[in-house]
Short mmCIF file of C-alpha atoms in Angstrom, two decimals:
data_model
loop_
_atom_site.label_atom_id
_atom_site.label_comp_id
_atom_site.label_asym_id
_atom_site.label_seq_id
_atom_site.Cartn_x
_atom_site.Cartn_y
_atom_site.Cartn_z
CA UNK M 1 -115.05 46.58 -6.29
CA UNK M 2 -112.34 47.69 -3.82
CA UNK M 3 -113.54 47.77 -0.04
CA UNK M 4 -111.25 50.85 0.70
CA UNK M 5 -108.43 52.85 -1.27
CA UNK M 6 -105.53 51.15 0.23
CA UNK M 7 -107.20 47.34 -0.36
CA UNK M 8 -106.47 45.98 -3.66
CA UNK M 9 -108.96 43.59 -4.94
CA UNK M 10 -109.95 44.11 -8.50
CA UNK M 11 -112.60 42.25 -10.60
CA UNK M 12 -109.81 41.57 -13.08
CA UNK M 13 -108.23 39.59 -10.44
CA UNK M 14 -111.15 37.21 -9.88
CA UNK M 15 -111.63 36.66 -13.88
CA UNK M 16 -107.89 35.69 -14.15
CA UNK M 17 -108.57 33.18 -11.71
CA UNK M 18 -111.25 31.79 -13.65
CA UNK M 19 -109.14 31.86 -16.99
CA UNK M 20 -106.51 29.74 -15.18
CA UNK M 21 -108.96 27.48 -13.55
CA UNK M 22 -110.45 26.57 -16.85
CA UNK M 23 -106.99 26.62 -19.11
CA UNK M 24 -105.94 24.10 -16.40
CA UNK M 25 -109.18 21.87 -16.58
CA UNK M 26 -108.43 21.90 -20.43
CA UNK M 27 -104.78 20.93 -20.07
CA UNK M 28 -105.28 17.28 -20.53
CA UNK M 29 -107.38 15.31 -22.82
CA UNK M 30 -110.50 13.60 -21.52
CA UNK M 31 -111.16 11.89 -19.05
CA UNK M 32 -108.65 13.96 -17.05
CA UNK M 33 -109.76 17.15 -18.61
CA UNK M 34 -112.54 19.06 -20.19
CA UNK M 35 -112.35 18.13 -23.78
CA UNK M 36 -112.95 20.59 -26.92
CA UNK M 37 -116.40 19.96 -28.24
CA UNK M 38 -117.26 22.83 -30.41
CA UNK M 39 -121.01 22.41 -30.08
CA UNK M 40 -120.99 22.07 -26.25
CA UNK M 41 -122.50 24.81 -24.19
CA UNK M 42 -122.13 25.09 -20.24
CA UNK M 43 -123.06 27.10 -17.28
CA UNK M 44 -120.58 26.86 -14.46
CA UNK M 45 -120.99 28.22 -10.69
CA UNK M 46 -117.89 28.89 -9.08
CA UNK M 47 -117.33 29.52 -5.12
CA UNK M 48 -114.73 31.46 -4.20
CA UNK M 49 -113.18 33.05 -0.87
CA UNK M 50 -111.27 36.04 -0.59
CA UNK M 51 -107.91 35.42 1.21
CA UNK M 52 -105.55 38.01 2.75
CA UNK M 53 -102.28 38.04 1.65
CA UNK M 54 -99.17 40.35 2.04
CA UNK M 55 -96.74 41.31 -0.51
CA UNK M 56 -93.04 41.54 -0.17
CA UNK M 57 -93.46 45.47 1.16
CA UNK M 58 -95.92 44.25 3.73
CA UNK M 59 -98.95 45.50 2.12
CA UNK M 60 -101.99 43.58 2.09
CA UNK M 61 -104.46 42.52 -0.57
CA UNK M 62 -107.20 40.12 -1.15
CA UNK M 63 -106.38 37.19 -3.45
CA UNK M 64 -109.40 35.22 -4.68
CA UNK M 65 -109.34 31.54 -3.81
CA UNK M 66 -111.55 28.86 -5.68
CA UNK M 67 -113.26 26.73 -3.39
CA UNK M 68 -115.62 24.74 -5.83
CA UNK M 69 -116.87 24.57 -9.47
CA UNK M 70 -120.54 23.16 -10.17
CA UNK M 71 -121.29 21.92 -13.69
CA UNK M 72 -125.00 22.08 -12.69
CA UNK M 73 -125.37 25.10 -10.43
CA UNK M 74 -128.65 26.10 -8.53
CA UNK M 75 -129.57 29.33 -10.66
CA UNK M 76 -132.46 30.35 -8.31
CA UNK M 77 -130.70 32.98 -6.57
CA UNK M 78 -129.30 34.41 -9.99
CA UNK M 79 -132.92 34.65 -11.30
CA UNK M 80 -134.10 36.31 -8.17
CA UNK M 81 -131.70 39.13 -8.44
CA UNK M 82 -131.12 39.28 -12.28
CA UNK M 83 -134.72 38.62 -13.61
CA UNK M 84 -133.05 38.24 -17.40
CA UNK M 85 -130.44 35.77 -16.16
CA UNK M 86 -131.77 32.92 -18.16
CA UNK M 87 -132.65 35.11 -21.26
CA UNK M 88 -129.17 36.20 -21.04
CA UNK M 89 -127.60 32.68 -20.87
CA UNK M 90 -129.54 31.46 -23.95
CA UNK M 91 -128.68 34.31 -26.00
CA UNK M 92 -125.03 34.22 -25.33
CA UNK M 93 -124.55 30.32 -25.55
CA UNK M 94 -126.98 29.30 -28.15
CA UNK M 95 -127.72 32.50 -30.47
CA UNK M 96 -124.25 33.84 -29.94
CA UNK M 97 -125.74 37.18 -29.26
CA UNK M 98 -124.05 38.72 -26.20
CA UNK M 99 -123.93 42.09 -26.85
CA UNK M 100 -127.40 43.08 -25.23
CA UNK M 101 -126.74 40.78 -21.99
CA UNK M 102 -125.39 41.19 -18.83
CA UNK M 103 -122.28 39.22 -19.56
CA UNK M 104 -118.54 39.66 -19.29
CA UNK M 105 -116.07 38.01 -21.71
CA UNK M 106 -113.03 36.80 -19.50
CA UNK M 107 -110.97 35.67 -22.29
#
């Protein structure tokens, strides 16, 4: 996913930002945070932008910046570009069968 060999942006950096976001959201009990509820299933949409940053040696890299998290996302675009989107979501969240689905575990 790098734009040029000298530009450092890895998908892992974006996934790491997602993990940090949800760990922070779960750090406090409800109603301040997301509580542990084993039978809960949810789909979130995360809007992010990429910010240019310079490291200590002056080398530039992109850093993901989370803008917004939606717990009731509009899935029209996901369905348009990924026709199996809802099937993958259902199989992953409710049937616990993510193996043949287009999903990535970030934890």
